[in-house]
PDB file of C-alpha atoms in Angstrom:
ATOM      1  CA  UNK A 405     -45.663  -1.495  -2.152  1.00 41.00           C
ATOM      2  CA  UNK A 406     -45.974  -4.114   0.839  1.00 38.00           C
ATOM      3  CA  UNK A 407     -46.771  -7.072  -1.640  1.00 39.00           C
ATOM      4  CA  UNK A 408     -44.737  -6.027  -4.691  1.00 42.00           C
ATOM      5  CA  UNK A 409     -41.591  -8.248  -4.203  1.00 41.00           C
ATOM      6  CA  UNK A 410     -39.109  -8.357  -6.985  1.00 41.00           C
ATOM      7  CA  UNK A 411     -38.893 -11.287  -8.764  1.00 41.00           C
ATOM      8  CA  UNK A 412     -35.431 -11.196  -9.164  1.00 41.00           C
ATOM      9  CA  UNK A 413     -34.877 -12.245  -5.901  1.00 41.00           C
ATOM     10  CA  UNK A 414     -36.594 -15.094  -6.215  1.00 40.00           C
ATOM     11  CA  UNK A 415     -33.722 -16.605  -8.120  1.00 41.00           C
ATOM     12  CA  UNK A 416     -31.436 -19.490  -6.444  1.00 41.00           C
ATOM     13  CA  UNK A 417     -28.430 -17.271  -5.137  1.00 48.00           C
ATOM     14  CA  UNK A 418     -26.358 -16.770  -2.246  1.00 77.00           C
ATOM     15  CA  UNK A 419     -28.507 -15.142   0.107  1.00 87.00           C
ATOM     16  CA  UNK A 420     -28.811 -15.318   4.283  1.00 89.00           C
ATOM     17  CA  UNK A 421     -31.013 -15.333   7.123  1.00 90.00           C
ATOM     18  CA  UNK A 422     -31.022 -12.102   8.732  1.00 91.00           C
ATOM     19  CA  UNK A 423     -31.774 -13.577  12.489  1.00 90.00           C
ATOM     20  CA  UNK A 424     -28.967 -16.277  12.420  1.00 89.00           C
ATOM     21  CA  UNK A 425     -26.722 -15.335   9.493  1.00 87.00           C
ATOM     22  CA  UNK A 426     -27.000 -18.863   7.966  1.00 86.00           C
ATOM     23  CA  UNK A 427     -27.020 -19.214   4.253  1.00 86.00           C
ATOM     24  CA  UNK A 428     -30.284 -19.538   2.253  1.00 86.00           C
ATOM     25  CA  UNK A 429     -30.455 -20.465  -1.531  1.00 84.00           C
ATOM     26  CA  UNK A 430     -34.186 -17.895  -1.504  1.00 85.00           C
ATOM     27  CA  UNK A 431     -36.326 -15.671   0.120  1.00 86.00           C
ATOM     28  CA  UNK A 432     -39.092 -17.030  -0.787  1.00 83.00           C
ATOM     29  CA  UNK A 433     -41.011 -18.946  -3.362  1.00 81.00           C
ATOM     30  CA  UNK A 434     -43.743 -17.898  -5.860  1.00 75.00           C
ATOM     31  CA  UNK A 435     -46.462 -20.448  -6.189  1.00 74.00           C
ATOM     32  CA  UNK A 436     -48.090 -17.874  -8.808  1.00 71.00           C
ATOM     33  CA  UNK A 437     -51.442 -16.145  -8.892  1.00 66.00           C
ATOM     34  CA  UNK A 438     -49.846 -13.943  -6.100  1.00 66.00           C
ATOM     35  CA  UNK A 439     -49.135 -16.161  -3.547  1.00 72.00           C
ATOM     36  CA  UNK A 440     -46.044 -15.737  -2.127  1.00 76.00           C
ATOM     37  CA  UNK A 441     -44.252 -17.766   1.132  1.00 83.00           C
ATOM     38  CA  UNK A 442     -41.534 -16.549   2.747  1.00 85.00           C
ATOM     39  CA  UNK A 443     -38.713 -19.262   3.144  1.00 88.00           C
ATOM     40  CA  UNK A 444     -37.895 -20.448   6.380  1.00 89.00           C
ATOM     41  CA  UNK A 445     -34.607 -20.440   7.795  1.00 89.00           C
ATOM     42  CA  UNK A 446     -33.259 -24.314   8.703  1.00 87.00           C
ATOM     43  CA  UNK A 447     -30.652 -23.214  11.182  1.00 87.00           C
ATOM     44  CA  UNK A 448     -33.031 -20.993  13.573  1.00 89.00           C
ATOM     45  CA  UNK A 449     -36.440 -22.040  12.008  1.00 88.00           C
ATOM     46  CA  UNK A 450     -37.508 -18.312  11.717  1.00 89.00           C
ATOM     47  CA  UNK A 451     -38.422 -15.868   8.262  1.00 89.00           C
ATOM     48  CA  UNK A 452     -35.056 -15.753   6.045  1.00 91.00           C
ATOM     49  CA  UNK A 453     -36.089 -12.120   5.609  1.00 90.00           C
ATOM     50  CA  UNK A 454     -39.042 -10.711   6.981  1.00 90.00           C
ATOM     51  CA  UNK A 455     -37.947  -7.265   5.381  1.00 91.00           C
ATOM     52  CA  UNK A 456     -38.874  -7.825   2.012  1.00 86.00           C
ATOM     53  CA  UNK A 457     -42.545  -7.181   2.754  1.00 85.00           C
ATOM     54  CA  UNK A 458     -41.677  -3.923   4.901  1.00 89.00           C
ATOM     55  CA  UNK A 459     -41.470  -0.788   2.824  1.00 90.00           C
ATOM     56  CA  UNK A 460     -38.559   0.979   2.015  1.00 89.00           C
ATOM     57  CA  UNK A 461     -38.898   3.659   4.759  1.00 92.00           C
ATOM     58  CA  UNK A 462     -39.718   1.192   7.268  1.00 93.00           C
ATOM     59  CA  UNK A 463     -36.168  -0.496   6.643  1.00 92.00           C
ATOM     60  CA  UNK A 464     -34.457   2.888   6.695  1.00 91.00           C
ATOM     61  CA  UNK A 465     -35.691   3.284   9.867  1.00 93.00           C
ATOM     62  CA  UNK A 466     -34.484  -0.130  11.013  1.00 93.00           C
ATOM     63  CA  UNK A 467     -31.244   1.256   9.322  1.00 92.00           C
ATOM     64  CA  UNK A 468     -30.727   4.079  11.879  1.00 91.00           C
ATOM     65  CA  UNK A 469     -31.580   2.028  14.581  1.00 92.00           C
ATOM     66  CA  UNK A 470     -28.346   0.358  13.949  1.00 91.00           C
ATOM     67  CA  UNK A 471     -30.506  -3.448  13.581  1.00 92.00           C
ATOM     68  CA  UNK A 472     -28.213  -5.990  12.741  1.00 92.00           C
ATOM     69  CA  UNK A 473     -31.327  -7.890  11.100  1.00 93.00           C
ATOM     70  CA  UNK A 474     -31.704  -4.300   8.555  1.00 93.00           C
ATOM     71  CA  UNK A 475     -28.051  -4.401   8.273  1.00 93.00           C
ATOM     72  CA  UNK A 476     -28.266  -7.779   6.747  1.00 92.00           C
ATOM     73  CA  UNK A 477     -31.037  -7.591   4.651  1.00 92.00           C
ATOM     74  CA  UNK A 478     -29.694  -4.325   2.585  1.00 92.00           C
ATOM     75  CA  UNK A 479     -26.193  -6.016   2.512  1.00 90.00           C
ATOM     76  CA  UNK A 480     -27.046  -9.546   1.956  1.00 90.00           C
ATOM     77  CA  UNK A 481     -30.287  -9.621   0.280  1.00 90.00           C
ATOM     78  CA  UNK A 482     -30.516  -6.752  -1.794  1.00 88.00           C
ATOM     79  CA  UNK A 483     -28.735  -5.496  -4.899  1.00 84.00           C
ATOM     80  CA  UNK A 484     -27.728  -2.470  -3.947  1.00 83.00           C
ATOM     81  CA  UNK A 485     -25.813  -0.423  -5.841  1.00 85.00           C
ATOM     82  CA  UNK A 486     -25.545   2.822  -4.310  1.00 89.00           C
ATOM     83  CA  UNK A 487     -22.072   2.958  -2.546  1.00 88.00           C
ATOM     84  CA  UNK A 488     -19.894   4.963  -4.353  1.00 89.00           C
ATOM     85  CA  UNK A 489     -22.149   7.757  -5.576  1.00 91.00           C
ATOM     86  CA  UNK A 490     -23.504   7.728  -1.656  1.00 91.00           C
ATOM     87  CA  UNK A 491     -19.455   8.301  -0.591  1.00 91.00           C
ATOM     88  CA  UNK A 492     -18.783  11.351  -2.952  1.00 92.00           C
ATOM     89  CA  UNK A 493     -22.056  12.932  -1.654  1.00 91.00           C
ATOM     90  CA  UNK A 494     -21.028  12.166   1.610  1.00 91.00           C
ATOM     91  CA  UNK A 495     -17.510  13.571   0.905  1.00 92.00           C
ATOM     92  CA  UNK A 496     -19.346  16.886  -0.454  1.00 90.00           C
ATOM     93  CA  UNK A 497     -21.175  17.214   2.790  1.00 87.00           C
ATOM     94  CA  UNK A 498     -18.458  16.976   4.461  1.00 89.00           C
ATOM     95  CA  UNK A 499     -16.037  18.960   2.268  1.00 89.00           C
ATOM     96  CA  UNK A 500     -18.968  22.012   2.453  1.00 85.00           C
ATOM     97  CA  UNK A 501     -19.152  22.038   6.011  1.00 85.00           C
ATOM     98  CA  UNK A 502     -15.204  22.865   6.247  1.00 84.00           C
ATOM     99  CA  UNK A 503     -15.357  24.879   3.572  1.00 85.00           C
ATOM    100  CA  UNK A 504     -18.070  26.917   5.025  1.00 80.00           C
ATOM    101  CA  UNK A 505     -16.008  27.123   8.328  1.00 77.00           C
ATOM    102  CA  UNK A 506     -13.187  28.265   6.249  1.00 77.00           C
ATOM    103  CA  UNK A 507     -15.030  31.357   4.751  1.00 70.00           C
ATOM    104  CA  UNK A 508     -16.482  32.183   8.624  1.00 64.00           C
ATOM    105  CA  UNK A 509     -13.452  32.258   9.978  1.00 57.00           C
ATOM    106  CA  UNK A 510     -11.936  34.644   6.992  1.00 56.00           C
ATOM    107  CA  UNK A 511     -12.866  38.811   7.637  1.00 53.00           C
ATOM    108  CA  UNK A 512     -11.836  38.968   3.761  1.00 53.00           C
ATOM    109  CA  UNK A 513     -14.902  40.306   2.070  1.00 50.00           C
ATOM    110  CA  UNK A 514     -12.790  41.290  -1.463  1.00 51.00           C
ATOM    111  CA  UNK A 515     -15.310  40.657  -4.229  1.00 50.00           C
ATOM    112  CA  UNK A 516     -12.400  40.071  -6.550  1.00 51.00           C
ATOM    113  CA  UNK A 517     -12.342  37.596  -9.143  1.00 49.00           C
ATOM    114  CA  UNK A 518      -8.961  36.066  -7.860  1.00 45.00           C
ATOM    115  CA  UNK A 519     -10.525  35.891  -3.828  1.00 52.00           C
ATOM    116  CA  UNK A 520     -13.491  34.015  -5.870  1.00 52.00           C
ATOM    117  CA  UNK A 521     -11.375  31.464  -7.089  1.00 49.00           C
ATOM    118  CA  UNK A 522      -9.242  30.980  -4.262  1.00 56.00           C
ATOM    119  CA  UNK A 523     -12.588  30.413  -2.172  1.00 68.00           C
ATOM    120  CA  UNK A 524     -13.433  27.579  -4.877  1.00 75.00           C
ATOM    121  CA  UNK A 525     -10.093  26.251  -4.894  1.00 82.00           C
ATOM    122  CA  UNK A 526     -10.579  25.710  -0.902  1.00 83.00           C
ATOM    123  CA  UNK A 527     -13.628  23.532  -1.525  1.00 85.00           C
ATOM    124  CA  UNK A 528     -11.864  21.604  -3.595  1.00 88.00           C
ATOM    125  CA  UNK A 529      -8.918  21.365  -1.133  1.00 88.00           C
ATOM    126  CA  UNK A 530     -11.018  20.421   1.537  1.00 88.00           C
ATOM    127  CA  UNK A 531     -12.938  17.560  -0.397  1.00 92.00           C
ATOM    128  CA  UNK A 532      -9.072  16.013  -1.162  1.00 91.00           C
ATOM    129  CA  UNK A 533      -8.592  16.734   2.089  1.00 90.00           C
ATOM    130  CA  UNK A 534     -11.590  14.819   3.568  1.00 91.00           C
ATOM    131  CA  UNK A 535     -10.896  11.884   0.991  1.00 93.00           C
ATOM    132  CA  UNK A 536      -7.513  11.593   2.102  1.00 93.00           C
ATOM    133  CA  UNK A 537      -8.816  11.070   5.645  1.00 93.00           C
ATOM    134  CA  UNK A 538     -11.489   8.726   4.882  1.00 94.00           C
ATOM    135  CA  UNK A 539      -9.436   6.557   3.073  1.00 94.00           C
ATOM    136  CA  UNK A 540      -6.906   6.468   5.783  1.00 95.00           C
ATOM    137  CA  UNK A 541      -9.533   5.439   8.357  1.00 96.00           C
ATOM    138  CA  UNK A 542     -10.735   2.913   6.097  1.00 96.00           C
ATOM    139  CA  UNK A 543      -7.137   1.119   5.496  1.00 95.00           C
ATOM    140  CA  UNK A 544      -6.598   1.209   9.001  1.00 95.00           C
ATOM    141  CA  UNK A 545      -9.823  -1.071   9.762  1.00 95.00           C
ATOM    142  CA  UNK A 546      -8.540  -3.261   6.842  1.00 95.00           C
ATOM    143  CA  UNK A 547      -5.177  -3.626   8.267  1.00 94.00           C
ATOM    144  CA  UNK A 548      -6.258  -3.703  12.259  1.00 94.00           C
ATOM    145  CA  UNK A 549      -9.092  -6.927  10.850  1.00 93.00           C
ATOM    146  CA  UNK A 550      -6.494  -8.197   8.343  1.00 91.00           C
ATOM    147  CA  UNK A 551      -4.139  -8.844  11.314  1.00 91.00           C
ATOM    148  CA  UNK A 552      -5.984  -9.700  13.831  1.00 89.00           C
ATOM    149  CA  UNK A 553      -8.475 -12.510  11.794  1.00 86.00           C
ATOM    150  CA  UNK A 554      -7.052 -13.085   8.199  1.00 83.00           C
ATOM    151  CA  UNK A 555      -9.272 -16.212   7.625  1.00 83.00           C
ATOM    152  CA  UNK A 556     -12.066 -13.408   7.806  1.00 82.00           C
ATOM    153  CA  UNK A 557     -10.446 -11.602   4.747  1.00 82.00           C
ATOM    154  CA  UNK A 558      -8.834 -14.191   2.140  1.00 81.00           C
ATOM    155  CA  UNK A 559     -10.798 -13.623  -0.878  1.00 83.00           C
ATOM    156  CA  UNK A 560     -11.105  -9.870  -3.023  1.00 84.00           C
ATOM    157  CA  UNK A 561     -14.751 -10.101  -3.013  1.00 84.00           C
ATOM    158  CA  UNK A 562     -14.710  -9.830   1.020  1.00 86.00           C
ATOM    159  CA  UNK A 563     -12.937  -7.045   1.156  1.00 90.00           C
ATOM    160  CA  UNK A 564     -14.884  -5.345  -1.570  1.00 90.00           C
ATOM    161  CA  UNK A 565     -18.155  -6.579   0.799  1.00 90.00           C
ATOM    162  CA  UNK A 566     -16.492  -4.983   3.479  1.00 93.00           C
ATOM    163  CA  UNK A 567     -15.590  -2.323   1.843  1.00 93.00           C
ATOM    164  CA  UNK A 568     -19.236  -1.709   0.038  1.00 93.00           C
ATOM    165  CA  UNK A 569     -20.548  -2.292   3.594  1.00 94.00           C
ATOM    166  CA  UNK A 570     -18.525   0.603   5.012  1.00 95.00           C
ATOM    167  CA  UNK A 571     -19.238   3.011   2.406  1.00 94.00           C
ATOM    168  CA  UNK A 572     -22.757   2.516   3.212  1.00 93.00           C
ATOM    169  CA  UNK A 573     -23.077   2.662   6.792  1.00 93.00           C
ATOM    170  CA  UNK A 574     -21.316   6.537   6.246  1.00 93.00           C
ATOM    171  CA  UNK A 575     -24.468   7.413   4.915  1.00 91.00           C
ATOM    172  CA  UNK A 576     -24.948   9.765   8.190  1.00 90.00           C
ATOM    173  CA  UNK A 577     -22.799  12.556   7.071  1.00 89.00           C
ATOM    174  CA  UNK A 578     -25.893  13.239   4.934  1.00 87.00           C
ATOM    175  CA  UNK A 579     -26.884  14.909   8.044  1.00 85.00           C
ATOM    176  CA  UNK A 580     -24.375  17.177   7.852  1.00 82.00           C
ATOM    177  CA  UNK A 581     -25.836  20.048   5.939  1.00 78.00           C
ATOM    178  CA  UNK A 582     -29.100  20.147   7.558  1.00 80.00           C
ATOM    179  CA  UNK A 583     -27.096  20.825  10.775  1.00 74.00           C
ATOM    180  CA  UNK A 584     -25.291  23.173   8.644  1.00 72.00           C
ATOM    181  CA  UNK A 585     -27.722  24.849   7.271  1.00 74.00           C
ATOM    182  CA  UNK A 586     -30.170  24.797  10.617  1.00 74.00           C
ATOM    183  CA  UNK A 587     -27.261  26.346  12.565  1.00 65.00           C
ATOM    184  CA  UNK A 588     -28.151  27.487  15.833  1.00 64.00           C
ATOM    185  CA  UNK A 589     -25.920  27.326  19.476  1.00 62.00           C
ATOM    186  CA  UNK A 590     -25.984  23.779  19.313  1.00 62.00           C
ATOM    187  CA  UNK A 591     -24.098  23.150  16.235  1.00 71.00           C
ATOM    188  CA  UNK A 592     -21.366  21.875  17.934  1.00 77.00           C
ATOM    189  CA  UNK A 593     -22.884  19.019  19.346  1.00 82.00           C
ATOM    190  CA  UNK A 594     -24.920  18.463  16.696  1.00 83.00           C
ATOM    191  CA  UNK A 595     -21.929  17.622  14.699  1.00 84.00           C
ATOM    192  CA  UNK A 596     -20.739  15.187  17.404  1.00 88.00           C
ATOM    193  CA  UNK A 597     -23.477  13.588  18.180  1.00 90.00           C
ATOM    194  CA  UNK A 598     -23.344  12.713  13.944  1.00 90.00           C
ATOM    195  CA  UNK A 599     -19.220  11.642  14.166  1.00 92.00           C
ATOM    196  CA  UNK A 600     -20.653   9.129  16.740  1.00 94.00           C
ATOM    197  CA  UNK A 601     -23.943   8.019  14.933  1.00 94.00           C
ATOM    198  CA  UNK A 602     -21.437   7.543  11.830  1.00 95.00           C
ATOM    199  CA  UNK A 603     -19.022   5.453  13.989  1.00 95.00           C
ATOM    200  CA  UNK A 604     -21.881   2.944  15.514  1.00 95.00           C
ATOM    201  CA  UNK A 605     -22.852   2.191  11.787  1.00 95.00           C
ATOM    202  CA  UNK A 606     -19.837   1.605  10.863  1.00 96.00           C
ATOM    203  CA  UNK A 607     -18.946  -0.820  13.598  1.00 95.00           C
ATOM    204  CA  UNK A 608     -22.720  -2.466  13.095  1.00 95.00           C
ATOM    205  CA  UNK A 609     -21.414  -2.778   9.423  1.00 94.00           C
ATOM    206  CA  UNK A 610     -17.948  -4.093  10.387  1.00 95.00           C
ATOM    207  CA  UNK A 611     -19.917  -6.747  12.686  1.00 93.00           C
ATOM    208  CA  UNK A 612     -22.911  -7.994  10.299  1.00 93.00           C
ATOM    209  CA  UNK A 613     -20.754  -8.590   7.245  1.00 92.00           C
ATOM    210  CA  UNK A 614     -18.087 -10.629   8.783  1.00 91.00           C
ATOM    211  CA  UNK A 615     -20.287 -11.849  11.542  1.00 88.00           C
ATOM    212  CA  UNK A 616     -17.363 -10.528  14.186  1.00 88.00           C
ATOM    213  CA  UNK A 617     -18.320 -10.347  18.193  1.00 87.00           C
ATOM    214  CA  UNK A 618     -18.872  -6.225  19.056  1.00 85.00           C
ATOM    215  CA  UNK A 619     -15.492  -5.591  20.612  1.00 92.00           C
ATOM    216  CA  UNK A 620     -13.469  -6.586  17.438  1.00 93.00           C
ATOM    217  CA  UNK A 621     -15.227  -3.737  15.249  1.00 94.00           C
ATOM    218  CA  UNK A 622     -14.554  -0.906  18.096  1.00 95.00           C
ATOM    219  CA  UNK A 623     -11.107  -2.218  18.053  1.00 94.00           C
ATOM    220  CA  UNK A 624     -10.608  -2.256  14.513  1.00 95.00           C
ATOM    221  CA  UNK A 625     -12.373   1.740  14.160  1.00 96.00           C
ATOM    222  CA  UNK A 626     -10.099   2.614  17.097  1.00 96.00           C
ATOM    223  CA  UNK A 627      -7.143   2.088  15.081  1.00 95.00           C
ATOM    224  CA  UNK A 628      -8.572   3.580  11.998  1.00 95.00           C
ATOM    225  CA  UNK A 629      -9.040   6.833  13.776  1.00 95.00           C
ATOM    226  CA  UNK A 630      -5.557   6.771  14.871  1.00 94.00           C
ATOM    227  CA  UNK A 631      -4.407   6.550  11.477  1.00 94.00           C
ATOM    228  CA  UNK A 632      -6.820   9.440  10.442  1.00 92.00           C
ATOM    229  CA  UNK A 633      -5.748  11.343  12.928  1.00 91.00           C
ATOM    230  CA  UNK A 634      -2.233  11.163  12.080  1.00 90.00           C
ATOM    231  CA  UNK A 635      -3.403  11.986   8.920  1.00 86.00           C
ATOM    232  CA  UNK A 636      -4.717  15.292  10.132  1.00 84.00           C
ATOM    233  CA  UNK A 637      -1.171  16.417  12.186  1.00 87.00           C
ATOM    234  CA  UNK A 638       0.422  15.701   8.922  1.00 84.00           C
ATOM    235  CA  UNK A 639      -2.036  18.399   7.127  1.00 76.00           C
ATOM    236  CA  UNK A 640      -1.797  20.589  10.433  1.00 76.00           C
ATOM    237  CA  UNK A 641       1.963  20.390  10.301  1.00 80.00           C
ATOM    238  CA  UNK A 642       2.321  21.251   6.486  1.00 78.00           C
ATOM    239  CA  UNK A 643       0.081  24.332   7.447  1.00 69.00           C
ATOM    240  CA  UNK A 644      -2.856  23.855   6.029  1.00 67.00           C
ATOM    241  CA  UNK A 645      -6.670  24.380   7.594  1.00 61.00           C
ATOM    242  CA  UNK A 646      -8.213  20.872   8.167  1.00 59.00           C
TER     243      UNK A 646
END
């Protein structure tokens, strides 16, 4: 609920103000029998993080609104653990929908055990497939951010931030199968207007966790979906359906 705060949280830590992005040792501080006050940020003199009284679906919401404040509070303040279960569903969506435009584009109707298995052997293909590119769009941001501000990227744990950050903000593609599975004439654009919902998280991501200007994180996907894209000529020109 709205007043149940963990009190794990409470504990001296690394944490930071989701306004200015300064550091904070808490989030706030239990004087017991229930009272609670939220710590107040010495850099901008607002709430650390007014989000941990806001239920969960009231942050979600903040979420797809693309708030930098949300952004920071479920990287930064939370303990989150979610990532890489959240990118192999998201790689299943994903996988499914090409799959599924694989068997709609096939006339073959051959009940056959052997057409069976080559019809689960394409799902399969297609999830590799959709890996493969993921990852590639991923190492290009790395490289693109590596190069252009290494300071930003010296230690392992901030590219594994980064990288937890990213994984997250894909968390659109969930949307995937209910445009799927809701198909209509619009499909389509449906499924563009999702790539492009996906892409503004992931720059909002790219921007929050290493506190970058907004034209540095378009850069840095721009180059990513080159390298995806190469990615997908190289499939095309080996012959197989991407």
């Amino acid at each position: 609920g709205r007043g149940e705060l963990p009190r794990a949280m409470a504990a001296l830590g690394a944490y930071r103000c989701i306004e200015c992005n300064g550091e904070a040792t808490e989030l706030y501080r239990d004087y017991q029998r229930g009272v609670l006050r939220i710590s107040i940020c010495k850099s901008c003199q607002k709430p650390v993080d007014k989000y941990i009284e806001y239920d969960p679906v009231i942050i979600l919401i903040n979420a797809v609104l693309c708030k930098a404040q949300a952004y920071r509070h479920i990287l930064f303040n939370t303990k989150i653990n979610i990532h890489g279960k959240l990118c192999i569903f998201c790689l299943l969506c994903e996988a499914y929908l090409r799959w599924l435009q694989l068997q709609d584009s096939s006339q073959n109707t051959d009940p056959d055990d052997l057409i069976r298995y080559a019809k689960e052997w394409d799902f399969y293909r297609m999830f590799g497939i959709a890996s493969l590119e993921q990852t590639s769009f991923f190492i290009g941001i790395f490289i693109t951010l590596w190069w252009m501000t290494p300071e930003m990227l010296k230690r392992k744990s901030d590219f594994i931030l980064l990288l937890k950050a990213l994984l997250l903000s894909t968390y659109g593609k969930l949307l995937l199968i209910p445009a799927v599975i809701w198909e209509h004439d619009y499909t389509p654009l449906c499924l563009a207007f999702i790539k492009v919902f996906v892409l503004i998280s992931n720059s909002q991501a790219i921007r929050v966790t290493l506190n970058l200007n907004r034209i540095l994180p378009w850069f840095a996907i721009f180059f990513g979906l080159i390298l995806e894209n190469g990615v997908v000529c190289l499939f095309q020109k080996m012959g197989w359906d991407v």
